[in-house]
């Protein structure tokens, strides 16, 4: 295949592309040609993404690590930190920085300007596909969850979420301010970035291990969803604070009410509509009736979730929860399986590819300061979530360590804080880099730890032993 | 849900979006916020597309028409011709012309400039998803086909393809030039636009009816693939002619050789690699191993097909043909089913949505001239393909009419001719509109006709009776 491509590119007379392109004067008019080039770029990118995700996943499975870690690492390898195959324009990257685009330029005889245009479109499409991937992932997770079981651990999940937001926020902000002399606003931003758990990573690991429907899994999942909502509220507060210097009370109240109305409302309305949904599908006679009707439901909720400043994934998760209660659940789950297989890896590989390990390079002076801050933030990030396991009440014999570890990964939400903070000018380079380091470490650390702690123990003795170790560890930041 | 959205949009304090957006100064910097808006726009668009496709398909099934026609008509209803929910920037449309974007603007408190940006990204993403849909469709069609059966009717398919390109091209060009006094270059463009059959529409109808693996189905499919290649060669010739006034012989030779090397090479190399492919998959242990490995194979071939100036769909079709010969065929087909269900309707609805029925409005003076030209072009388009059925040799008892009708739909390829011709300045408005009308009529006419002719007859008597009618009809243009 490579030979063929090389042969073709060497033997493609230049006048072909010039003939075809020359007939379309302005770049905006070049729809047919440019569309097929964007498609070619997207196809090539998907080939690279799938290859990286499968190689990473297969290696991780063999050394007994979660496959999602393999997908993340696969993304890092092809991304901005290493091979530069898949880069995104966000960090000021251009088509010249992307090996995929250079390959396309070479094989399709593309001009650098055209390549730049294709690069932007390709990045846009891949980003949306990645987001669609996590929307589908959460839909799948919702579909595999049991709303009743989730509600049973509701009080525990609320406690875990609230403690898991409050402890790292307070620890991070106060620590940076008092111990490291960081000014208050950046300290608050960094503290806020420590709050929200990445539902995507945690739920993927739980699903992989078949632990989604355990008590621990339900607590983690419920708490991660609430955490996400709390994180968004914290973000709104902090962003307002950075801008006007005061807290926008109306804003906070609006977000709390809309989140509550949305999540509760979606589930109540959804459950009321369930019988009609099943009836409608049973009356339909054409291919894809169940899948498309379900996707319409999930996407409507995702749209509302996105548009009211919450997150699209909350909508698809709620849709999954609701549809899990219908008789169609099993069928739908089967049909969603290959779609998730196709779209979800794009998300994890993209997260990895966007992760710039350059911030970990200690030879850069900014990074030296950042590394110290990062060390502290990572400690607070881990300990602040680990202690949440200790707060679970009324569930004797539970694996408290697993709950705590399940809340550790910060993933994409932490990065949103960084970008909003950086754009508002309230974060300096070192603090920014430190937050990114914290996100990287927690994201990559949590999957293997979670697997370890779940594998080592349904055995309660081990669990209690470890939570003994945990409570001595958790007292550490208090005494600091 | 509608009430909720209305409530939310009425009660969203303006300062939320302004707070969040104001922290991101330049529009290019607004990545996190704008990304989630693009996602919201795409989700909403998919909701509209799926609803239109399902409503159209369900109605068509009930009145015994092919579902793909329902999807096309569903697209027309939501597209530029009617509701303006889904429009694309190609025709000079802006966010203000798109009801989906206006709804998003309203529900997400978007500024018109931001809406314009989101509109462009949304159109780009939906276009690529539609293209991905037809890539997956042809992959599925290839996977359901039998290469050996296809090769058995190879000579017949070649004859059908060559006659089906030559007859409409000659008839259209000469007719417009001599009968209607159209200048030579536009006449050649119009004739060329009559050549290429839309594989997508024909193969979808055949699959729906379970006729893909009949002798007729194999001839149609084989001929449609060759037709596509011939159409691309004709396009290159015509575009060169329009530009320089002479035929670029090197270009034509390159295209013929690359097409032959690509199609034959992909199949030979693919068959050689097949055993290793199966071995590799059997060794893999993580979820999605079969699907992703197959998609990598299909997308690599699609990429090559796209990059060497052929079409991406030829690559995925070849990949499907090759993988159909492995023991994994059945599994893969099952997994591909929901993915096709999700992506293929986007293609057909988008084709419908982009179809501007305004060109059929006879009150517009340009259209009156166009309607006359269109009447002639449609006649040539239909008759020129119908006679191909008569050329099928050595297959007694075959449904010749079905073969001819299967070649009728022109679809997207015809539209590429229009856009290249219009951009080169060699097509006037009336000829352009006439070609578009021809594409519309052949595309929408073929699915119901094909179903009719296949349903009415495995009965040979009817078939011969009809091909009697056909041969009297085919003599018509000769005497003209």
Coordinates of N, CA and C in Angstrom, one line a residue, chain B residues 174-248:
Chain B
X174 N -24.7 15.9 -28.5 CA -25.1 16.1 -29.9 C -26.5 16.7 -30.0
X175 N -27.4 16.2 -29.1 CA -28.7 16.8 -29.1 C -28.8 18.2 -28.7
X176 N -28.1 18.6 -27.6 CA -28.0 20.0 -27.2 C -27.4 20.9 -28.3
X177 N -26.3 20.4 -28.9 CA -25.6 21.2 -29.9 C -26.4 21.4 -31.2
X178 N -26.9 20.3 -31.7 CA -27.6 20.4 -33.0 C -29.1 20.8 -32.9
X179 N -29.8 20.2 -31.9 CA -31.2 20.5 -31.8 C -31.5 21.8 -31.0
X180 N -30.7 22.1 -30.0 CA -31.0 23.3 -29.2 C -30.1 24.4 -29.3
X181 N -29.1 24.2 -30.2 CA -28.1 25.3 -30.4 C -27.3 25.7 -29.2
X182 N -27.1 24.8 -28.3 CA -26.3 25.1 -27.1 C -24.8 25.1 -27.6
X183 N -23.9 26.0 -27.2 CA -22.5 26.0 -27.7 C -21.9 24.7 -27.3
X184 N -20.8 24.3 -27.9 CA -20.2 23.0 -27.8 C -19.8 22.7 -26.4
X185 N -19.0 23.6 -25.8 CA -18.4 23.3 -24.4 C -19.5 23.0 -23.4
X186 N -20.5 23.9 -23.2 CA -21.6 23.6 -22.3 C -22.3 22.3 -22.7
X187 N -22.5 22.1 -24.0 CA -23.2 20.8 -24.4 C -22.4 19.6 -24.0
X188 N -21.1 19.7 -24.1 CA -20.2 18.6 -23.7 C -20.4 18.4 -22.2
X189 N -20.4 19.5 -21.4 CA -20.5 19.4 -20.0 C -21.8 18.7 -19.6
X190 N -22.9 19.1 -20.3 CA -24.2 18.5 -20.0 C -24.2 17.1 -20.3
X191 N -23.6 16.7 -21.5 CA -23.5 15.3 -21.9 C -22.7 14.5 -20.9
X192 N -21.6 15.1 -20.4 CA -20.8 14.4 -19.5 C -21.5 14.2 -18.1
X193 N -22.3 15.2 -17.7 CA -23.1 15.0 -16.5 C -24.1 13.9 -16.6
X194 N -24.4 13.5 -17.8 CA -25.4 12.4 -17.9 C -24.7 11.0 -17.7
X195 N -23.4 11.0 -17.6 CA -22.8 9.6 -17.7 C -22.8 8.8 -16.4
X196 N -22.5 9.4 -15.2 CA -22.1 8.5 -14.1 C -23.4 8.2 -13.2
X197 N -23.6 6.9 -13.0 CA -24.6 6.4 -12.2 C -24.2 6.6 -10.7
X198 N -25.2 6.9 -9.9 CA -25.0 7.0 -8.4 C -25.0 5.6 -7.8
X199 N -23.8 5.1 -7.4 CA -23.7 3.8 -6.8 C -24.5 3.8 -5.5
X200 N -24.4 4.9 -4.7 CA -25.1 4.9 -3.4 C -26.5 4.6 -3.5
X201 N -27.3 5.3 -4.3 CA -28.7 5.1 -4.4 C -29.1 3.7 -4.9
X202 N -28.5 3.3 -6.0 CA -28.8 2.0 -6.6 C -28.5 0.9 -5.6
X203 N -27.3 0.9 -5.0 CA -27.0 -0.2 -4.2 C -27.8 -0.2 -2.9
X204 N -28.3 0.9 -2.5 CA -29.1 1.0 -1.3 C -30.5 0.3 -1.6
X205 N -31.0 0.7 -2.8 CA -32.3 0.1 -3.1 C -32.2 -1.4 -3.3
X206 N -31.1 -1.8 -4.0 CA -30.9 -3.3 -4.2 C -30.8 -4.0 -2.9
X207 N -30.0 -3.4 -1.9 CA -29.9 -4.0 -0.6 C -31.2 -4.1 0.1
X208 N -31.9 -3.0 0.1 CA -33.3 -3.0 0.7 C -34.2 -4.1 0.2
X209 N -34.1 -4.4 -1.1 CA -35.0 -5.4 -1.7 C -34.4 -6.8 -1.6
X210 N -33.2 -6.9 -1.1 CA -32.5 -8.2 -1.1 C -32.2 -8.7 -2.5
X211 N -31.9 -7.8 -3.4 CA -31.7 -8.2 -4.8 C -30.2 -8.0 -5.2
X212 N -29.3 -7.7 -4.1 CA -27.9 -7.4 -4.4 C -27.2 -8.6 -5.0
X213 N -27.6 -9.8 -4.6 CA -26.9 -11.0 -5.1 C -27.6 -11.7 -6.2
X214 N -28.5 -11.1 -6.9 CA -29.1 -11.7 -8.1 C -28.1 -11.3 -9.2
X215 N -28.3 -12.0 -10.4 CA -27.5 -11.7 -11.5 C -27.7 -10.2 -11.9
X216 N -28.9 -9.8 -11.9 CA -29.2 -8.4 -12.3 C -28.5 -7.5 -11.3
X217 N -28.6 -7.8 -10.0 CA -27.9 -6.9 -9.0 C -26.4 -6.9 -9.2
X218 N -25.8 -8.0 -9.5 CA -24.4 -8.0 -9.7 C -24.0 -7.2 -11.0
X219 N -24.7 -7.3 -12.0 CA -24.4 -6.5 -13.2 C -24.6 -5.1 -12.9
X220 N -25.6 -4.7 -12.3 CA -25.8 -3.3 -12.0 C -24.7 -2.7 -11.1
X221 N -24.4 -3.5 -10.0 CA -23.3 -3.0 -9.1 C -22.0 -2.9 -9.8
X222 N -21.6 -4.0 -10.5 CA -20.3 -3.9 -11.3 C -20.3 -2.8 -12.2
X223 N -21.4 -2.6 -13.0 CA -21.4 -1.5 -14.0 C -21.4 -0.2 -13.3
X224 N -22.1 -0.1 -12.2 CA -22.1 1.2 -11.5 C -20.8 1.6 -11.0
X225 N -20.0 0.7 -10.5 CA -18.6 1.0 -10.1 C -17.8 1.4 -11.2
X226 N -17.8 0.7 -12.4 CA -17.1 1.0 -13.5 C -17.5 2.4 -14.1
X227 N -18.8 2.6 -14.1 CA -19.4 3.9 -14.5 C -18.9 5.0 -13.7
X228 N -18.7 4.8 -12.4 CA -18.2 5.9 -11.5 C -16.7 6.2 -12.0
X229 N -15.9 5.2 -12.2 CA -14.6 5.4 -12.7 C -14.6 6.1 -14.0
X230 N -15.4 5.6 -15.0 CA -15.5 6.3 -16.3 C -16.0 7.7 -16.1
X231 N -16.9 8.0 -15.3 CA -17.4 9.3 -15.0 C -16.3 10.2 -14.6
X232 N -15.5 9.7 -13.7 CA -14.4 10.6 -13.2 C -13.4 10.9 -14.3
X233 N -13.2 9.9 -15.2 CA -12.3 10.1 -16.3 C -12.9 11.2 -17.3
X234 N -14.2 11.0 -17.5 CA -14.9 12.0 -18.4 C -14.8 13.4 -17.8
X235 N -15.0 13.4 -16.5 CA -14.9 14.8 -15.8 C -13.5 15.4 -16.0
X236 N -12.5 14.6 -15.8 CA -11.1 15.2 -16.0 C -10.9 15.7 -17.4
X237 N -11.4 14.9 -18.4 CA -11.3 15.2 -19.8 C -12.0 16.5 -20.1
X238 N -13.2 16.6 -19.6 CA -14.1 17.7 -19.9 C -13.6 19.0 -19.2
X239 N -13.1 18.8 -18.0 CA -12.6 20.0 -17.2 C -11.3 20.5 -17.9
X240 N -10.5 19.6 -18.4 CA -9.3 20.0 -19.1 C -9.6 20.8 -20.4
X241 N -10.6 20.2 -21.1 CA -11.1 20.7 -22.4 C -11.7 22.2 -22.1
X242 N -12.4 22.3 -21.1 CA -13.0 23.6 -20.8 C -11.9 24.7 -20.5
X243 N -10.8 24.2 -19.9 CA -9.8 25.1 -19.5 C -8.8 25.5 -20.6
X244 N -8.3 24.4 -21.3 CA -7.3 24.7 -22.3 C -7.8 24.5 -23.7
X245 N -9.0 24.0 -23.9 CA -9.5 23.8 -25.2 C -9.0 22.5 -25.9
X246 N -8.1 21.7 -25.2 CA -7.7 20.5 -25.7 C -7.7 19.4 -24.6
X247 N -7.7 18.1 -25.1 CA -7.7 17.0 -24.2 C -6.3 16.7 -23.7
X248 N -6.2 16.6 -22.3 CA -4.9 16.3 -21.7 C -4.8 14.7 -21.8

